[in-house]
Short mmCIF file of C-alpha atoms in Angstrom, two decimals:
data_model
loop_
_atom_site.label_atom_id
_atom_site.label_comp_id
_atom_site.label_asym_id
_atom_site.label_seq_id
_atom_site.Cartn_x
_atom_site.Cartn_y
_atom_site.Cartn_z
CA MET V 779 41.38 -13.57 93.29
CA ARG V 780 44.47 -15.66 93.61
CA LEU V 781 47.84 -14.10 92.91
CA SER V 782 50.87 -16.36 92.98
CA ILE V 783 54.30 -15.00 92.44
CA ASP V 784 57.61 -16.77 92.40
CA ILE V 785 60.18 -14.81 90.46
CA ASP V 786 63.82 -13.82 90.15
CA VAL V 787 64.58 -10.48 88.58
CA ARG V 788 68.03 -9.18 87.80
CA LEU V 789 68.43 -5.49 87.03
CA GLN V 790 71.77 -4.12 86.05
CA SER V 791 72.65 -0.46 85.97
CA ARG V 792 76.06 1.07 85.51
CA GLU V 793 76.64 1.36 89.27
CA ARG V 794 75.11 -1.78 90.68
CA VAL V 795 73.25 -5.00 90.21
CA PHE V 796 69.89 -5.47 91.88
CA LEU V 797 68.60 -8.95 92.53
CA LEU V 798 65.00 -9.65 93.43
CA ASN V 799 63.99 -13.10 94.58
CA VAL V 800 60.43 -13.18 95.88
CA LYS V 801 57.73 -15.75 96.40
CA PHE V 802 54.27 -15.18 97.82
CA ASP V 803 50.70 -16.20 97.41
CA SER V 804 47.52 -14.32 98.22
CA ILE V 805 43.82 -14.94 97.81
CA ASP V 806 42.75 -11.61 99.32
CA ASP V 807 41.49 -8.82 97.11
CA ARG V 808 43.57 -6.22 98.93
CA LEU V 809 47.26 -6.94 98.98
CA VAL V 810 49.82 -4.46 100.20
CA ILE V 811 53.54 -4.79 99.62
CA PHE V 812 55.42 -2.79 102.23
CA GLY V 813 59.11 -2.06 102.49
CA PRO V 814 61.77 0.62 102.31
CA SER V 815 62.77 2.25 99.03
CA GLY V 816 64.94 -0.01 96.94
CA ALA V 817 63.48 -3.21 98.39
CA GLY V 818 62.08 -4.25 95.01
CA LYS V 819 58.38 -3.45 95.48
CA SER V 820 58.09 -1.49 92.28
CA VAL V 821 60.04 -4.10 90.30
CA THR V 822 57.53 -6.72 91.46
CA ILE V 823 54.42 -4.96 90.18
CA GLN V 824 56.20 -4.02 86.97
CA ALA V 825 56.89 -7.72 86.50
CA ILE V 826 53.19 -8.48 87.12
CA ALA V 827 52.24 -5.85 84.53
CA GLY V 828 54.72 -7.19 81.99
CA LEU V 829 56.87 -4.07 81.96
CA ILE V 830 59.92 -5.97 83.22
CA GLN V 831 60.81 -9.53 82.36
CA PRO V 832 61.94 -11.75 85.23
CA THR V 833 64.94 -13.95 84.61
CA ARG V 834 63.12 -16.94 85.99
CA GLY V 835 59.85 -17.92 87.63
CA ARG V 836 56.11 -17.81 87.34
CA ILE V 837 53.32 -15.29 87.79
CA GLU V 838 49.75 -16.48 87.96
CA LEU V 839 46.73 -14.25 88.39
CA GLY V 840 43.20 -15.56 88.85
CA GLY V 841 43.98 -18.80 87.07
CA ARG V 842 45.77 -17.12 84.13
CA VAL V 843 49.47 -17.68 83.73
CA LEU V 844 51.01 -14.31 82.86
CA PHE V 845 54.60 -15.46 82.95
CA ASP V 846 56.23 -18.84 83.20
CA SER V 847 59.88 -19.13 82.24
CA ALA V 848 59.82 -22.93 82.28
CA ALA V 849 56.85 -23.09 79.90
CA GLY V 850 58.11 -20.18 77.79
CA ILE V 851 55.04 -18.05 78.55
CA ASN V 852 55.43 -14.27 78.68
CA LEU V 853 52.26 -12.35 77.85
CA PRO V 854 52.94 -8.84 76.56
CA ALA V 855 51.75 -6.01 78.83
CA ARG V 856 48.80 -5.23 76.56
CA GLU V 857 47.34 -8.72 77.01
CA ARG V 858 47.73 -9.00 80.78
CA ARG V 859 44.52 -7.12 81.67
CA VAL V 860 46.10 -5.26 84.57
CA GLY V 861 45.37 -1.66 85.51
CA TYR V 862 48.54 0.16 86.47
CA LEU V 863 48.47 3.36 88.47
CA PHE V 864 51.89 4.95 88.05
CA GLN V 865 53.39 6.99 90.85
CA ASP V 866 53.24 10.19 88.80
CA TYR V 867 49.99 8.94 87.17
CA ALA V 868 51.51 9.00 83.65
CA LEU V 869 48.56 10.91 82.17
CA PHE V 870 49.05 11.66 78.48
CA PRO V 871 49.89 15.40 78.42
CA HIS V 872 48.66 15.86 74.82
CA LEU V 873 45.21 14.40 75.54
CA ASN V 874 42.36 15.92 77.53
CA VAL V 875 40.55 14.17 80.39
CA VAL V 876 38.01 12.41 78.13
CA GLU V 877 40.73 11.19 75.75
CA ASN V 878 42.89 10.05 78.67
CA VAL V 879 40.09 8.15 80.40
CA GLY V 880 38.88 6.69 77.11
CA TYR V 881 42.35 5.77 75.84
CA ALA V 882 41.86 2.00 76.11
CA LEU V 883 38.35 2.13 74.60
CA ARG V 884 39.34 3.92 71.44
CA ARG V 885 40.01 1.56 68.56
CA TRP V 886 42.70 3.69 66.99
CA PRO V 887 42.78 5.05 64.26
CA TRP V 888 38.98 5.31 64.45
CA PRO V 889 37.42 7.87 66.78
CA LEU V 890 35.44 6.97 69.88
CA GLY V 891 31.98 5.57 69.21
CA VAL V 892 28.75 6.71 70.84
CA ALA V 893 28.60 3.75 73.24
CA GLU V 894 32.20 4.33 74.29
CA ARG V 895 31.56 8.04 74.86
CA LYS V 896 28.65 7.13 77.10
CA ARG V 897 30.81 4.79 79.16
CA ILE V 898 33.47 7.46 79.53
CA GLU V 899 30.88 10.02 80.55
CA ASP V 900 29.47 7.68 83.21
CA MET V 901 32.98 7.07 84.50
CA LEU V 902 33.71 10.80 84.70
CA LYS V 903 30.48 11.32 86.67
CA LEU V 904 31.39 8.54 89.05
CA PHE V 905 34.75 10.18 89.72
CA GLY V 906 33.34 13.72 89.92
CA LEU V 907 35.30 14.74 86.83
CA GLN V 908 32.44 15.69 84.49
CA GLY V 909 33.27 19.41 84.66
CA LEU V 910 36.86 18.73 83.61
CA ALA V 911 36.17 16.68 80.47
CA ASN V 912 38.09 19.04 78.18
CA SER V 913 40.88 19.97 80.59
CA HIS V 914 44.44 18.82 80.04
CA PRO V 915 46.41 17.01 82.77
CA ARG V 916 48.59 20.02 83.65
CA GLU V 917 45.44 21.98 84.56
CA LEU V 918 44.40 19.43 87.19
CA SER V 919 45.20 19.18 90.89
CA GLY V 920 46.99 16.14 92.33
CA GLY V 921 43.76 14.53 93.50
CA GLN V 922 42.04 15.10 90.17
CA ARG V 923 45.00 13.61 88.33
CA GLN V 924 44.81 10.49 90.43
CA ARG V 925 41.08 10.19 89.74
CA VAL V 926 41.69 10.49 86.01
CA ALA V 927 44.42 7.84 86.18
CA LEU V 928 42.16 5.51 88.20
CA ALA V 929 39.22 6.03 85.85
CA ARG V 930 41.48 5.39 82.85
CA ALA V 931 42.77 2.12 84.34
CA LEU V 932 39.34 0.91 85.53
CA LEU V 933 37.50 1.60 82.29
CA ARG V 934 39.42 -1.30 80.78
CA GLU V 935 37.90 -3.60 83.43
CA PRO V 936 41.24 -5.05 84.52
CA ASP V 937 41.64 -8.28 86.46
CA VAL V 938 43.77 -6.47 89.02
CA LEU V 939 44.70 -2.89 89.83
CA LEU V 940 48.38 -2.29 90.58
CA LEU V 941 49.12 0.91 92.48
CA ASP V 942 52.66 2.26 92.79
CA GLU V 943 52.94 4.45 95.92
CA PRO V 944 49.55 6.01 95.11
CA PHE V 945 49.61 8.74 97.76
CA ALA V 946 53.33 9.54 97.98
CA ALA V 947 53.01 12.77 95.99
CA MET V 948 50.12 14.17 98.07
CA ASP V 949 49.87 16.29 101.18
CA ILE V 950 48.68 14.56 104.32
CA LEU V 951 45.07 15.81 104.24
CA LEU V 952 44.53 14.76 100.63
CA ARG V 953 46.18 11.43 101.37
CA GLY V 954 43.50 10.54 103.91
CA ARG V 955 40.69 11.51 101.56
CA MET V 956 42.10 9.67 98.54
CA ARG V 957 42.70 6.55 100.68
CA GLN V 958 39.00 6.55 101.53
CA GLU V 959 38.09 7.13 97.88
CA LEU V 960 40.28 4.27 96.76
CA THR V 961 38.69 1.94 99.33
CA ASP V 962 35.20 2.96 98.10
CA ILE V 963 36.14 2.47 94.45
CA GLN V 964 37.73 -0.88 95.12
CA GLY V 965 34.54 -2.03 96.85
CA ARG V 966 32.29 -0.64 94.14
CA PHE V 967 34.17 -2.21 91.21
CA GLY V 968 35.14 -5.32 93.14
CA VAL V 969 38.53 -5.17 91.46
CA PRO V 970 41.39 -6.81 93.37
CA MET V 971 44.30 -4.50 94.04
CA VAL V 972 47.97 -4.65 94.86
CA VAL V 973 49.31 -1.52 96.52
CA ILE V 974 52.97 -0.87 97.15
CA THR V 975 53.91 1.64 99.80
CA HIS V 976 56.35 2.60 102.53
CA ASP V 977 53.62 4.36 104.51
CA LEU V 978 52.20 2.56 107.55
CA GLU V 979 48.86 4.38 107.17
CA ASP V 980 48.39 2.81 103.74
CA VAL V 981 49.03 -0.60 105.23
CA GLN V 982 46.49 -0.03 108.01
CA ALA V 983 43.82 1.23 105.63
CA LEU V 984 44.31 -1.00 102.60
CA ALA V 985 45.90 -4.33 103.57
CA ASP V 986 44.08 -7.63 103.95
CA THR V 987 47.29 -9.42 103.17
CA LEU V 988 50.58 -7.67 103.88
CA VAL V 989 53.83 -8.72 102.27
CA VAL V 990 56.87 -7.13 103.86
CA TYR V 991 59.91 -6.73 101.61
CA ASP V 992 63.49 -6.28 102.57
CA LEU V 993 66.50 -6.12 100.24
CA GLY V 994 64.83 -7.88 97.36
CA GLN V 995 63.28 -10.64 99.44
CA VAL V 996 60.04 -11.32 101.26
CA ALA V 997 60.73 -10.81 104.95
CA ARG V 998 57.24 -11.69 106.20
CA THR V 999 53.70 -12.28 105.00
CA ILE V 1000 50.98 -11.10 107.41
CA PRO V 1001 47.29 -12.03 107.15
CA CYS V 1002 46.00 -8.64 108.32
CA ALA V 1003 42.32 -9.41 107.73
CA GLU V 1004 42.62 -12.52 109.86
CA TRP V 1005 44.43 -10.59 112.60
CA ARG V 1006 41.63 -8.03 112.64
CA ARG V 1007 39.03 -10.76 113.03
CA ARG V 1008 40.97 -12.64 115.68
CA GLU V 1009 42.52 -9.82 117.70
CA GLY V 1010 40.07 -7.01 117.12
CA GLU V 1011 40.62 -3.82 115.12
CA VAL V 1012 42.63 -1.96 117.78
CA ARG V 1013 45.00 -4.76 118.72
CA ALA V 1014 45.52 -5.71 115.07
CA ARG V 1015 46.53 -2.11 114.29
CA GLU V 1016 49.13 -2.24 117.03
CA LEU V 1017 50.51 -5.57 115.86
CA ILE V 1018 50.72 -4.45 112.26
CA ALA V 1019 52.42 -1.23 113.33
CA GLU V 1020 54.97 -3.27 115.29
CA VAL V 1021 55.76 -5.47 112.31
CA CYS V 1022 56.24 -2.46 110.04
CA ALA V 1023 58.25 -0.49 112.59
CA GLY V 1024 60.41 -3.55 113.26
CA GLN V 1025 61.17 -3.68 109.57
CA TYR V 1026 62.60 -0.19 109.68
CA ALA V 1027 64.39 -0.77 112.99
CA GLU V 1028 66.41 -3.56 111.41
CA LEU V 1029 67.76 -1.29 108.69
CA MET D 1484 65.34 49.17 44.37
CA GLU D 1485 62.83 49.63 41.58
CA PHE D 1486 59.65 47.61 41.66
CA ALA D 1487 59.64 47.47 37.90
CA THR D 1488 62.28 44.79 38.33
CA LEU D 1489 59.71 42.56 40.01
CA THR D 1490 57.98 41.89 36.73
CA MET D 1491 61.19 41.68 34.81
CA LEU D 1492 62.71 39.29 37.30
CA ASP D 1493 63.34 35.79 36.14
CA TRP D 1494 61.37 33.63 38.58
CA ASP D 1495 62.93 30.31 37.54
CA PRO D 1496 65.47 30.28 40.39
CA LEU D 1497 62.70 30.78 42.97
CA TRP D 1498 60.56 27.89 41.67
CA LEU D 1499 63.61 25.67 41.36
CA THR D 1500 64.70 26.57 44.89
CA LEU D 1501 61.25 25.80 46.31
CA ARG D 1502 61.11 22.48 44.44
CA VAL D 1503 64.61 21.44 45.48
CA ALA D 1504 64.17 22.58 49.10
CA THR D 1505 60.76 20.88 49.44
CA LEU D 1506 61.93 17.52 48.09
CA ALA D 1507 65.19 17.68 50.05
CA THR D 1508 63.29 18.50 53.26
CA LEU D 1509 60.89 15.58 52.73
CA VAL D 1510 63.83 13.22 52.33
CA ALA D 1511 65.55 14.70 55.41
CA LEU D 1512 62.28 14.49 57.39
CA VAL D 1513 61.70 10.80 56.72
CA LEU D 1514 65.32 9.67 57.08
CA GLY D 1515 66.06 12.07 59.95
CA THR D 1516 63.04 11.01 62.00
CA ALA D 1517 63.63 7.31 61.40
CA SER D 1518 67.29 7.47 62.39
CA ALA D 1519 66.46 9.72 65.36
CA LEU D 1520 64.05 7.07 66.64
CA LEU D 1521 66.67 4.38 66.14
CA PHE D 1522 69.34 6.38 67.99
CA ALA D 1523 66.99 7.39 70.81
CA ARG D 1524 65.76 3.85 71.47
CA VAL D 1525 68.38 1.32 70.45
CA ARG D 1526 71.90 0.89 71.73
CA PHE D 1527 74.21 -0.66 69.19
CA PRO D 1528 77.96 -0.83 68.73
CA GLY D 1529 79.42 2.13 66.85
CA ARG D 1530 76.45 4.35 67.74
CA ASP D 1531 78.59 7.33 68.75
CA VAL D 1532 80.73 7.14 65.62
CA LEU D 1533 77.69 6.86 63.36
CA ASP D 1534 76.09 9.75 65.24
CA ALA D 1535 79.17 11.88 64.49
CA ILE D 1536 79.14 10.90 60.81
CA LEU D 1537 75.45 11.74 60.45
CA THR D 1538 76.04 15.12 62.10
CA LEU D 1539 79.09 15.86 59.94
CA PRO D 1540 77.21 17.76 57.19
CA MET D 1541 76.41 20.41 59.81
CA VAL D 1542 80.06 21.23 60.51
CA MET D 1543 81.94 20.30 57.34
CA PRO D 1544 82.64 22.89 54.63
CA PRO D 1545 79.92 22.44 51.98
CA THR D 1546 82.55 22.20 49.27
CA VAL D 1547 84.09 19.18 50.97
CA LEU D 1548 80.64 17.64 51.14
CA GLY D 1549 80.14 18.41 47.46
CA TYR D 1550 83.43 16.75 46.66
CA TYR D 1551 82.34 13.62 48.54
CA LEU D 1552 79.13 13.63 46.53
CA ILE D 1553 81.08 13.74 43.29
CA VAL D 1554 83.28 10.89 44.47
CA VAL D 1555 80.24 8.81 45.38
CA PHE D 1556 77.74 9.77 42.67
CA GLY D 1557 79.95 11.05 39.86
CA ARG D 1558 80.09 9.40 36.41
CA ASN D 1559 83.13 7.46 37.55
CA GLY D 1560 82.12 7.44 41.21
CA TRP D 1561 81.20 4.47 43.43
CA PHE D 1562 77.46 4.51 42.76
CA GLY D 1563 77.24 6.86 39.77
CA PRO D 1564 77.33 4.22 37.02
CA TRP D 1565 75.00 1.95 38.98
CA LEU D 1566 72.44 4.74 39.48
CA GLU D 1567 72.59 5.57 35.80
CA GLN D 1568 72.21 1.99 34.59
CA THR D 1569 69.56 0.92 37.10
CA PHE D 1570 67.37 4.00 37.41
CA GLY D 1571 68.64 6.24 34.62
CA ILE D 1572 69.36 8.94 37.19
CA HIS D 1573 72.17 11.42 36.67
CA LEU D 1574 73.06 13.53 39.67
CA ILE D 1575 75.90 15.55 38.19
CA PHE D 1576 74.74 18.91 36.77
CA THR D 1577 71.05 18.11 37.32
CA TRP D 1578 68.46 19.49 39.74
CA GLN D 1579 68.14 15.99 41.24
CA GLY D 1580 71.78 16.37 42.28
CA ALA D 1581 70.84 19.62 43.99
CA VAL D 1582 68.12 17.75 45.91
CA VAL D 1583 70.64 15.18 47.15
CA ALA D 1584 73.09 17.90 48.22
CA ALA D 1585 70.39 19.91 50.02
CA ALA D 1586 68.93 16.78 51.67
CA ILE D 1587 72.32 15.86 53.08
CA VAL D 1588 73.03 19.29 54.58
CA ALA D 1589 69.45 19.49 55.94
CA PHE D 1590 69.43 15.99 57.41
CA PRO D 1591 71.31 16.68 60.70
CA LEU D 1592 68.88 19.46 61.61
CA VAL D 1593 65.91 17.06 61.56
CA PHE D 1594 67.96 14.25 63.07
CA LYS D 1595 69.20 16.31 66.04
CA SER D 1596 65.90 17.91 67.03
CA ALA D 1597 63.85 14.75 66.44
CA ARG D 1598 66.28 12.76 68.54
CA ALA D 1599 66.07 15.28 71.39
CA ALA D 1600 62.28 15.19 71.11
CA PHE D 1601 62.15 11.39 71.34
CA GLU D 1602 64.63 11.30 74.21
CA ASN D 1603 62.60 13.86 76.17
CA ILE D 1604 59.49 11.70 76.24
CA GLU D 1605 58.78 10.27 79.68
CA PRO D 1606 59.15 6.48 79.25
CA THR D 1607 56.32 5.81 81.72
CA LEU D 1608 53.86 7.33 79.22
CA GLU D 1609 54.67 4.61 76.70
CA ARG D 1610 54.52 1.98 79.40
CA ALA D 1611 51.14 3.29 80.50
CA ALA D 1612 49.89 2.95 76.92
CA ARG D 1613 51.07 -0.67 76.86
CA THR D 1614 49.24 -1.54 80.08
CA LEU D 1615 46.15 0.07 78.53
CA GLY D 1616 46.25 -2.44 75.70
CA SER D 1617 48.15 -0.64 72.93
CA THR D 1618 50.26 -2.58 70.45
CA GLU D 1619 53.73 -1.17 69.72
CA PRO D 1620 52.65 0.65 66.51
CA ALA D 1621 49.69 2.14 68.42
CA VAL D 1622 52.03 3.30 71.21
CA PHE D 1623 54.17 5.02 68.60
CA PHE D 1624 51.36 6.75 66.71
CA ARG D 1625 49.16 7.61 69.71
CA VAL D 1626 51.79 8.60 72.27
CA THR D 1627 55.39 8.82 71.03
CA LEU D 1628 54.88 10.65 67.74
CA PRO D 1629 52.32 13.22 68.99
CA LEU D 1630 54.64 14.10 71.88
CA ALA D 1631 57.64 14.47 69.57
CA THR D 1632 55.81 16.35 66.82
CA ARG D 1633 56.76 19.81 67.99
CA GLY D 1634 60.47 19.03 67.97
CA ILE D 1635 60.28 17.25 64.62
CA VAL D 1636 58.35 20.09 62.98
CA ALA D 1637 60.77 22.70 64.35
CA GLY D 1638 63.74 20.72 63.04
CA THR D 1639 62.03 20.32 59.68
CA LEU D 1640 61.49 24.06 59.32
CA LEU D 1641 65.15 24.70 60.07
CA ALA D 1642 66.03 22.01 57.55
CA TYR D 1643 63.85 23.75 54.96
CA ALA D 1644 65.60 27.07 55.57
CA ARG D 1645 68.98 25.37 55.33
CA ALA D 1646 68.00 23.55 52.13
CA MET D 1647 66.80 26.80 50.56
CA GLY D 1648 70.09 28.52 51.26
CA GLU D 1649 72.34 25.62 50.22
CA PHE D 1650 75.17 26.84 47.98
CA GLY D 1651 78.52 25.11 48.26
CA ALA D 1652 77.71 21.42 47.94
CA THR D 1653 75.04 22.17 45.33
CA LEU D 1654 77.48 24.18 43.24
CA MET D 1655 79.95 21.29 43.31
CA ILE D 1656 77.52 18.58 42.22
CA ALA D 1657 74.79 20.38 40.29
CA GLY D 1658 76.66 23.40 39.02
CA ASN D 1659 75.14 26.78 38.30
CA LEU D 1660 73.20 26.37 35.06
CA PRO D 1661 70.58 29.12 34.61
CA GLY D 1662 67.13 27.62 34.16
CA ARG D 1663 68.35 24.12 35.06
CA THR D 1664 70.24 24.06 38.34
CA GLN D 1665 70.49 27.72 39.25
CA THR D 1666 68.82 28.17 42.65
CA LEU D 1667 68.23 31.52 44.39
CA SER D 1668 71.53 31.55 46.22
CA MET D 1669 73.36 30.83 42.95
CA ALA D 1670 71.37 33.50 41.17
CA VAL D 1671 72.44 36.06 43.78
CA TYR D 1672 76.05 35.11 43.23
CA ASP D 1673 75.60 35.42 39.46
CA ALA D 1674 73.81 38.76 39.73
CA VAL D 1675 76.58 40.22 41.88
CA GLN D 1676 79.27 38.85 39.57
CA ALA D 1677 77.46 40.42 36.62
CA GLY D 1678 77.09 43.75 38.43
CA ASP D 1679 73.26 43.53 38.24
CA GLN D 1680 72.54 45.10 41.63
CA ALA D 1681 68.79 45.49 41.14
CA ARG D 1682 68.39 41.81 40.49
CA ALA D 1683 70.62 40.90 43.45
CA ASP D 1684 68.54 43.17 45.71
CA MET D 1685 65.29 41.50 44.70
CA LEU D 1686 66.65 38.00 45.15
CA VAL D 1687 68.12 38.87 48.54
CA VAL D 1688 64.80 40.29 49.76
CA VAL D 1689 62.92 37.15 48.67
CA ILE D 1690 65.41 34.87 50.44
CA SER D 1691 65.57 36.99 53.61
CA VAL D 1692 61.80 37.27 54.03
CA THR D 1693 61.32 33.54 53.56
CA CYS D 1694 64.07 32.66 56.05
CA VAL D 1695 62.82 35.11 58.68
CA LEU D 1696 59.32 33.62 58.37
CA ILE D 1697 60.66 30.13 58.82
CA LEU D 1698 62.77 31.09 61.84
CA VAL D 1699 59.85 32.87 63.53
CA VAL D 1700 57.58 29.86 63.09
CA SER D 1701 60.19 27.38 64.30
CA GLY D 1702 61.01 29.65 67.24
CA ARG D 1703 57.34 29.58 68.23
CA LEU D 1704 57.30 25.81 68.01
CA LEU D 1705 60.48 25.38 70.01
CA GLY D 1706 59.60 27.96 72.66
CA PRO D 1707 57.46 27.42 75.75
CA ARG D 1708 54.32 25.42 75.09
CA HIS D 1709 51.19 27.44 74.42
CA HIS D 1710 47.70 26.09 74.17
#
């Protein structure tokens, strides 16, 4: 899936003004945006999802124009068909696991239909959540919460999955396991994903294309998949590590 | 206190109080929730001043409030003649006037707690609902309102208790006409003035029990979340 981004975003808070000016293009299904906190990674995927409006530019995803300031196009978030995994998962605290996962399927104010319930049930099985159907988010562990959030986003069959620091809130053991799970799920659903992170391990495990951010700009774009093919897995790991470490060294 | 008085008691003030308090609370609920949402979500010039004005009924002496009501809705007031000609509504010395007075003193209680409830909602939850395909009304009814319900209901119960006990502003605008505008709190005042202690005792018990019930329920709703 092709993702083309060329946007300016201006965010103003009481203390400071943040300017983002990024441009990149990717045809890989696994894109990672890497950079230190405050580099504008999160702002970028929020702009893709339609949660923030860029001041200027264009966002195109798989042939659909989501935003184009020149043409006056700005699809609302609900029409962009993106799955968004929030850093704290943003599970609805008043809804149980079934209602959370099935949120997008329910044609409110009508209740869930039989066919929808079946789809939710299948999804819960796939994610190993079937025993937790009636639990509420606060009763779940971190890993379970992430599974619920993933299932909820994927059930809508999005064109792309956007993940905001998906493993930042987890301990190191769980991180490794959930990284593997995410890779499996991505392969199984064939859904393209954009992951933002400041963790080198995420880059190594999840990036086919790597976009390195610095101070609201794209510092480098690295074709990781190509490097792995050309240089071999081990050498590519080293090179990618150098690029990422270099990014921090410059700060 | 003799229980014989129970049967002899004139129940008009109780029914009138319940009717006035219920209508006033409904008005306060709708207007309080709507303005709470506006204040929690929209920044506009003069917001702080308007916030202070809307909260004023909570801190102002009820008699002052009642005086304002007479100035605004009285026969020679700003809107009095208009109300009378257009809708045929008289607010002075009528139970409808008592509803207006009680609604105004009850309003800030709904407004304050509903506003806090809306402001406490994690914005990412609403954003998540949008990315999951919800329109703005669906976001409000499926996410925002359910999450704010507890605070709104608690504020509404307090508003009901406040409306039931309203005295000063009501006396100013609706007077104290037995059988027409005499609510429980007025009836207590009358009973004491007339030296009818038995009647005052009964009325006081009815009011106290109702208010304690309301406070217990709203305390439950405002306390830590139980499921």
